[in-house]
């Protein structure tokens, strides 16, 4: 089956690669490990955005090295969305400074708990600690809802825009253009449910949903996909670029 792979780059990174030694990933090799022998790879469409240098100024350079590596693969096409860095005001759920000294003119140590603050109306400052590395973050009352009177603070946030829309558009366009018999979508983003359903049910094409990471495939994606796959750690280890790509000066970034 003539097969195209559609990679949600950020979903793949945060689901399977962040915090691992497997970021130097060759998506063509990975595709061969994920799919049955009957699938003949035609193209890999990789959807991403150029990242901000906030808070790590070296991130854009490392990403560019990886994009250069992808550029050596004739089967891979890269499509860019946008990356938005901004500040937002949000209610505070946890200020993780409990038990630590705050060096104000008069040093302060706040115990864990909810503290009343006048700013100018009365608000509650929830103070806690950082979660243990590798453990799930504790959530207030089994949910992420803040207290009704929680202190509102300004946060820096970064948001990737456009990758899911670009992926959906290309998946649909390629299906209606009969450019594949099977597709694999590497993402666990439920925003892709409708385009995948249209491809499987209205075009009669085979779609593999590939879940990055150890969690379950999202139920809504599972319901519309033809088959499901998981990216395993062993697959990532086998699907790495060489540390230096032969015939080039492109080398694995330090720390990867």
CSV table of N, CA and C in Angstrom, one decimal, residues 135-245:
chain,number,residue,atom,x,y,z
A,135,UNK,N,7.0,12.3,38.7
A,135,UNK,CA,5.7,12.0,39.3
A,135,UNK,C,4.7,12.9,38.6
A,136,UNK,N,3.5,12.5,38.6
A,136,UNK,CA,2.4,13.4,38.1
A,136,UNK,C,2.2,14.6,39.0
A,137,UNK,N,2.0,15.7,38.4
A,137,UNK,CA,1.7,16.9,39.2
A,137,UNK,C,0.4,16.8,40.0
A,138,UNK,N,0.5,17.2,41.2
A,138,UNK,CA,-0.7,17.1,42.0
A,138,UNK,C,-1.7,18.2,41.6
A,139,UNK,N,-2.9,17.9,41.6
A,139,UNK,CA,-3.9,18.9,41.1
A,139,UNK,C,-4.9,19.1,42.3
A,140,UNK,N,-5.3,20.3,42.4
A,140,UNK,CA,-6.2,20.7,43.5
A,140,UNK,C,-7.6,20.0,43.2
A,141,UNK,N,-8.1,19.3,44.2
A,141,UNK,CA,-9.4,18.7,44.1
A,141,UNK,C,-9.6,17.9,42.8
A,142,UNK,N,-8.6,17.1,42.4
A,142,UNK,CA,-8.7,16.2,41.3
A,142,UNK,C,-9.0,17.0,40.0
A,143,UNK,N,-8.7,18.3,39.9
A,143,UNK,CA,-8.9,19.0,38.7
A,143,UNK,C,-8.0,20.2,38.7
A,144,UNK,N,-7.9,20.9,37.6
A,144,UNK,CA,-7.0,22.0,37.5
A,144,UNK,C,-7.7,23.4,37.8
A,145,UNK,N,-8.9,23.4,38.3
A,145,UNK,CA,-9.6,24.6,38.5
A,145,UNK,C,-9.0,25.3,39.7
A,146,UNK,N,-8.8,26.6,39.6
A,146,UNK,CA,-8.2,27.4,40.7
A,146,UNK,C,-9.3,27.7,41.7
A,147,UNK,N,-8.9,28.2,42.9
A,147,UNK,CA,-9.8,28.7,43.9
A,147,UNK,C,-10.6,29.9,43.3
A,148,UNK,N,-11.8,30.1,43.7
A,148,UNK,CA,-12.6,31.2,43.2
A,148,UNK,C,-12.0,32.5,43.4
A,149,UNK,N,-11.2,32.7,44.5
A,149,UNK,CA,-10.6,34.0,44.8
A,149,UNK,C,-9.1,33.9,44.7
A,150,UNK,N,-8.6,33.0,43.8
A,150,UNK,CA,-7.1,32.9,43.7
A,150,UNK,C,-6.5,34.1,43.1
A,151,UNK,N,-5.3,34.4,43.6
A,151,UNK,CA,-4.5,35.5,43.1
A,151,UNK,C,-4.3,35.4,41.6
A,152,UNK,N,-4.4,36.4,40.9
A,152,UNK,CA,-4.2,36.4,39.4
A,152,UNK,C,-2.8,37.0,39.2
A,153,UNK,N,-2.0,36.2,38.4
A,153,UNK,CA,-0.6,36.6,38.1
A,153,UNK,C,-0.4,36.6,36.6
A,154,UNK,N,0.7,37.3,36.2
A,154,UNK,CA,1.1,37.3,34.8
A,154,UNK,C,2.1,36.3,34.5
A,155,UNK,N,1.9,35.5,33.5
A,155,UNK,CA,2.8,34.4,33.1
A,155,UNK,C,3.3,34.5,31.7
A,156,UNK,N,4.5,34.0,31.4
A,156,UNK,CA,4.9,33.9,30.1
A,156,UNK,C,4.5,32.5,29.5
A,157,UNK,N,4.0,32.5,28.3
A,157,UNK,CA,3.5,31.3,27.7
A,157,UNK,C,3.9,31.2,26.2
A,158,UNK,N,4.1,30.0,25.7
A,158,UNK,CA,4.4,29.9,24.3
A,158,UNK,C,3.4,28.9,23.7
A,159,UNK,N,3.0,29.2,22.5
A,159,UNK,CA,1.9,28.4,21.9
A,159,UNK,C,2.2,28.2,20.4
A,160,UNK,N,2.2,27.0,20.0
A,160,UNK,CA,2.4,26.7,18.6
A,160,UNK,C,1.0,26.8,17.9
A,161,UNK,N,1.0,27.4,16.7
A,161,UNK,CA,-0.2,27.6,16.0
A,161,UNK,C,-0.1,27.1,14.6
A,162,UNK,N,-1.1,26.3,14.1
A,162,UNK,CA,-1.1,26.0,12.7
A,162,UNK,C,-0.8,24.6,12.3
A,163,UNK,N,0.0,23.9,13.1
A,163,UNK,CA,0.5,22.6,12.7
A,163,UNK,C,-0.7,21.6,12.5
A,164,UNK,N,-1.7,21.6,13.5
A,164,UNK,CA,-2.8,20.7,13.3
A,164,UNK,C,-3.6,21.0,12.1
A,165,UNK,N,-3.8,22.3,11.9
A,165,UNK,CA,-4.6,22.7,10.7
A,165,UNK,C,-3.9,22.3,9.4
A,166,UNK,N,-2.6,22.6,9.4
A,166,UNK,CA,-1.8,22.2,8.2
A,166,UNK,C,-1.9,20.7,7.9
A,167,UNK,N,-1.7,20.0,9.0
A,167,UNK,CA,-1.7,18.5,8.9
A,167,UNK,C,-3.1,18.0,8.3
A,168,UNK,N,-4.1,18.5,8.9
A,168,UNK,CA,-5.5,18.1,8.5
A,168,UNK,C,-5.7,18.5,7.0
A,169,UNK,N,-5.3,19.7,6.6
A,169,UNK,CA,-5.5,20.1,5.2
A,169,UNK,C,-4.8,19.2,4.3
A,170,UNK,N,-3.5,18.9,4.6
A,170,UNK,CA,-2.7,18.1,3.7
A,170,UNK,C,-3.3,16.6,3.6
A,171,UNK,N,-3.7,16.1,4.8
A,171,UNK,CA,-4.3,14.8,4.8
A,171,UNK,C,-5.5,14.7,4.0
A,172,UNK,N,-6.4,15.6,4.1
A,172,UNK,CA,-7.6,15.6,3.3
A,172,UNK,C,-7.3,15.8,1.8
A,173,UNK,N,-6.5,16.8,1.5
A,173,UNK,CA,-6.1,17.1,0.1
A,173,UNK,C,-5.5,15.8,-0.6
A,174,UNK,N,-4.6,15.2,0.2
A,174,UNK,CA,-3.9,14.0,-0.4
A,174,UNK,C,-4.9,12.8,-0.6
A,175,UNK,N,-5.8,12.7,0.4
A,175,UNK,CA,-6.8,11.6,0.3
A,175,UNK,C,-7.7,11.8,-0.9
A,176,UNK,N,-8.2,13.0,-1.1
A,176,UNK,CA,-9.1,13.3,-2.2
A,176,UNK,C,-8.3,13.3,-3.5
A,177,UNK,N,-7.0,13.6,-3.5
A,177,UNK,CA,-6.2,13.5,-4.7
A,177,UNK,C,-5.7,12.1,-5.0
A,178,UNK,N,-6.1,11.2,-4.1
A,178,UNK,CA,-5.7,9.8,-4.3
A,178,UNK,C,-4.2,9.6,-4.3
A,179,UNK,N,-3.5,10.3,-3.4
A,179,UNK,CA,-2.0,10.2,-3.4
A,179,UNK,C,-1.5,9.2,-2.4
A,180,UNK,N,-2.4,8.5,-1.7
A,180,UNK,CA,-2.0,7.4,-0.9
A,180,UNK,C,-3.1,6.4,-0.8
A,181,UNK,N,-2.8,5.1,-0.4
A,181,UNK,CA,-3.8,4.1,-0.1
A,181,UNK,C,-3.9,4.0,1.4
A,182,UNK,N,-2.8,4.3,2.1
A,182,UNK,CA,-2.8,4.3,3.6
A,182,UNK,C,-2.0,5.5,4.1
A,183,UNK,N,-2.4,5.9,5.2
A,183,UNK,CA,-1.8,7.1,5.9
A,183,UNK,C,-1.5,6.7,7.3
A,184,UNK,N,-0.5,7.2,7.9
A,184,UNK,CA,-0.2,7.1,9.3
A,184,UNK,C,-0.1,8.5,9.9
A,185,UNK,N,-0.8,8.8,10.9
A,185,UNK,CA,-0.8,10.1,11.6
A,185,UNK,C,-0.2,10.0,12.9
A,186,UNK,N,1.0,10.6,13.1
A,186,UNK,CA,1.7,10.6,14.4
A,186,UNK,C,1.3,11.8,15.2
A,187,UNK,N,0.3,11.5,16.0
A,187,UNK,CA,-0.3,12.6,16.9
A,187,UNK,C,-1.3,11.9,17.8
A,188,UNK,N,-1.6,12.5,18.9
A,188,UNK,CA,-2.7,12.1,19.8
A,188,UNK,C,-3.7,13.3,20.0
A,189,UNK,N,-3.7,14.2,19.0
A,189,UNK,CA,-4.5,15.4,19.1
A,189,UNK,C,-5.9,15.2,18.6
A,190,UNK,N,-6.9,15.3,19.5
A,190,UNK,CA,-8.3,15.0,19.0
A,190,UNK,C,-8.8,16.1,18.1
A,191,UNK,N,-8.1,17.2,17.9
A,191,UNK,CA,-8.5,18.1,16.8
A,191,UNK,C,-8.5,17.4,15.4
A,192,UNK,N,-7.8,16.3,15.3
A,192,UNK,CA,-7.7,15.6,14.0
A,192,UNK,C,-8.8,14.5,13.8
A,193,UNK,N,-9.7,14.4,14.7
A,193,UNK,CA,-10.8,13.4,14.6
A,193,UNK,C,-11.6,13.5,13.3
A,194,UNK,N,-12.1,14.7,13.1
A,194,UNK,CA,-12.9,14.9,11.9
A,194,UNK,C,-12.2,14.6,10.6
A,195,UNK,N,-11.0,15.2,10.3
A,195,UNK,CA,-10.3,14.8,9.1
A,195,UNK,C,-10.0,13.4,8.9
A,196,UNK,N,-9.6,12.7,10.0
A,196,UNK,CA,-9.3,11.3,9.9
A,196,UNK,C,-10.6,10.5,9.6
A,197,UNK,N,-11.7,10.9,10.3
A,197,UNK,CA,-13.0,10.2,10.0
A,197,UNK,C,-13.4,10.4,8.5
A,198,UNK,N,-13.2,11.5,8.0
A,198,UNK,CA,-13.6,11.8,6.6
A,198,UNK,C,-12.7,10.9,5.7
A,199,UNK,N,-11.5,10.8,6.0
A,199,UNK,CA,-10.6,9.9,5.1
A,199,UNK,C,-10.9,8.5,5.2
A,200,UNK,N,-11.2,8.0,6.4
A,200,UNK,CA,-11.5,6.5,6.6
A,200,UNK,C,-12.9,6.2,6.1
A,201,UNK,N,-13.9,7.0,6.4
A,201,UNK,CA,-15.3,6.7,6.1
A,201,UNK,C,-15.8,7.2,4.8
A,202,UNK,N,-15.3,8.4,4.4
A,202,UNK,CA,-15.8,8.9,3.1
A,202,UNK,C,-15.0,8.6,1.9
A,203,UNK,N,-13.7,8.4,2.2
A,203,UNK,CA,-12.8,8.0,1.1
A,203,UNK,C,-12.4,6.5,1.2
A,204,UNK,N,-12.7,5.9,2.2
A,204,UNK,CA,-12.4,4.4,2.3
A,204,UNK,C,-10.9,4.1,2.4
A,205,UNK,N,-10.1,5.1,2.9
A,205,UNK,CA,-8.7,4.9,3.0
A,205,UNK,C,-8.3,4.3,4.4
A,206,UNK,N,-7.2,3.6,4.5
A,206,UNK,CA,-6.7,3.1,5.7
A,206,UNK,C,-5.9,4.2,6.4
A,207,UNK,N,-6.2,4.4,7.7
A,207,UNK,CA,-5.4,5.4,8.5
A,207,UNK,C,-5.0,4.7,9.8
A,208,UNK,N,-3.6,4.7,10.0
A,208,UNK,CA,-3.1,4.3,11.3
A,208,UNK,C,-2.9,5.6,12.2
A,209,UNK,N,-3.4,5.5,13.4
A,209,UNK,CA,-3.2,6.6,14.3
A,209,UNK,C,-2.0,6.1,15.2
A,210,UNK,N,-0.9,6.9,15.3
A,210,UNK,CA,0.3,6.5,16.0
A,210,UNK,C,0.4,7.4,17.2
A,211,UNK,N,0.3,6.8,18.4
A,211,UNK,CA,0.3,7.6,19.6
A,211,UNK,C,1.7,7.8,20.1
A,212,UNK,N,2.2,9.1,20.2
A,212,UNK,CA,3.5,9.3,20.8
A,212,UNK,C,3.4,9.1,22.3
A,213,UNK,N,4.3,8.4,22.9
A,213,UNK,CA,4.4,8.2,24.3
A,213,UNK,C,3.7,7.0,24.8
A,214,UNK,N,3.6,6.9,26.2
A,214,UNK,CA,3.1,5.7,26.8
A,214,UNK,C,1.6,5.7,27.1
A,215,UNK,N,1.0,6.8,26.9
A,215,UNK,CA,-0.5,6.8,27.2
A,215,UNK,C,-1.3,6.1,26.2
A,216,UNK,N,-2.6,6.1,26.5
A,216,UNK,CA,-3.5,5.5,25.5
A,216,UNK,C,-3.8,6.4,24.3
A,217,UNK,N,-4.1,5.8,23.2
A,217,UNK,CA,-4.6,6.6,22.1
A,217,UNK,C,-5.9,7.2,22.6
A,218,UNK,N,-6.1,8.5,22.2
A,218,UNK,CA,-7.3,9.2,22.6
A,218,UNK,C,-8.5,8.4,22.1
A,219,UNK,N,-9.5,8.3,22.9
A,219,UNK,CA,-10.7,7.4,22.5
A,219,UNK,C,-11.3,7.9,21.2
A,220,UNK,N,-11.5,9.2,21.0
A,220,UNK,CA,-12.2,9.6,19.8
A,220,UNK,C,-11.3,9.3,18.6
A,221,UNK,N,-10.0,9.4,18.7
A,221,UNK,CA,-9.1,9.0,17.6
A,221,UNK,C,-9.2,7.5,17.3
A,222,UNK,N,-9.2,6.7,18.3
A,222,UNK,CA,-9.3,5.3,18.2
A,222,UNK,C,-10.6,4.9,17.5
A,223,UNK,N,-11.6,5.6,17.7
A,223,UNK,CA,-12.9,5.3,17.1
A,223,UNK,C,-13.0,5.5,15.6
A,224,UNK,N,-12.2,6.4,15.1
A,224,UNK,CA,-12.3,6.8,13.7
A,224,UNK,C,-11.1,6.2,12.9
A,225,UNK,N,-10.0,5.8,13.5
A,225,UNK,CA,-8.8,5.3,12.8
A,225,UNK,C,-9.1,3.8,12.4
A,226,UNK,N,-8.4,3.4,11.4
A,226,UNK,CA,-8.4,2.0,11.0
A,226,UNK,C,-7.6,1.1,11.9
A,227,UNK,N,-6.4,1.6,12.3
A,227,UNK,CA,-5.5,0.8,13.2
A,227,UNK,C,-4.9,1.8,14.1
A,228,UNK,N,-4.3,1.3,15.2
A,228,UNK,CA,-3.5,2.2,16.1
A,228,UNK,C,-2.2,1.5,16.4
A,229,UNK,N,-1.2,2.4,16.6
A,229,UNK,CA,0.1,2.0,16.9
A,229,UNK,C,0.6,2.9,18.1
A,230,UNK,N,1.7,2.4,18.8
A,230,UNK,CA,2.3,3.2,19.8
A,230,UNK,C,3.8,3.2,19.5
A,231,UNK,N,4.4,4.4,19.8
A,231,UNK,CA,5.8,4.5,19.6
A,231,UNK,C,6.5,4.0,20.9
A,232,UNK,N,7.3,3.0,20.7
A,232,UNK,CA,8.0,2.4,21.9
A,232,UNK,C,9.4,2.9,22.0
A,233,UNK,N,9.9,2.9,23.2
A,233,UNK,CA,11.3,3.4,23.5
A,233,UNK,C,12.3,2.7,22.6
A,234,UNK,N,12.1,1.4,22.4
A,234,UNK,CA,13.1,0.6,21.6
A,234,UNK,C,13.0,1.1,20.2
A,235,UNK,N,11.9,1.5,19.7
A,235,UNK,CA,11.8,2.0,18.3
A,235,UNK,C,12.6,3.3,18.2
A,236,UNK,N,12.4,4.2,19.2
A,236,UNK,CA,13.1,5.4,19.1
A,236,UNK,C,14.7,5.2,19.1
A,237,UNK,N,15.1,4.2,19.9
A,237,UNK,CA,16.5,3.9,19.9
A,237,UNK,C,17.1,3.4,18.6
A,238,UNK,N,16.2,2.7,17.8
A,238,UNK,CA,16.7,2.2,16.5
A,238,UNK,C,16.5,3.1,15.4
A,239,UNK,N,15.8,4.2,15.6
A,239,UNK,CA,15.5,5.2,14.6
A,239,UNK,C,16.2,6.5,14.7
A,240,UNK,N,17.5,6.4,15.2
A,240,UNK,CA,18.3,7.7,15.3
A,240,UNK,C,19.1,7.9,14.1
A,241,UNK,N,19.3,9.2,13.8
A,241,UNK,CA,20.3,9.6,12.8
A,241,UNK,C,21.7,9.2,13.3
A,242,UNK,N,22.7,9.0,12.4
A,242,UNK,CA,24.1,8.9,12.9
A,242,UNK,C,24.5,10.2,13.6
A,243,UNK,N,25.4,10.1,14.5
A,243,UNK,CA,25.8,11.3,15.3
A,243,UNK,C,26.2,12.5,14.3
A,244,UNK,N,26.9,12.1,13.3
A,244,UNK,CA,27.2,13.0,12.2
A,244,UNK,C,26.8,12.4,10.9
A,245,UNK,N,25.9,13.1,10.1
A,245,UNK,CA,25.4,12.5,8.9
A,245,UNK,C,26.5,12.4,7.9
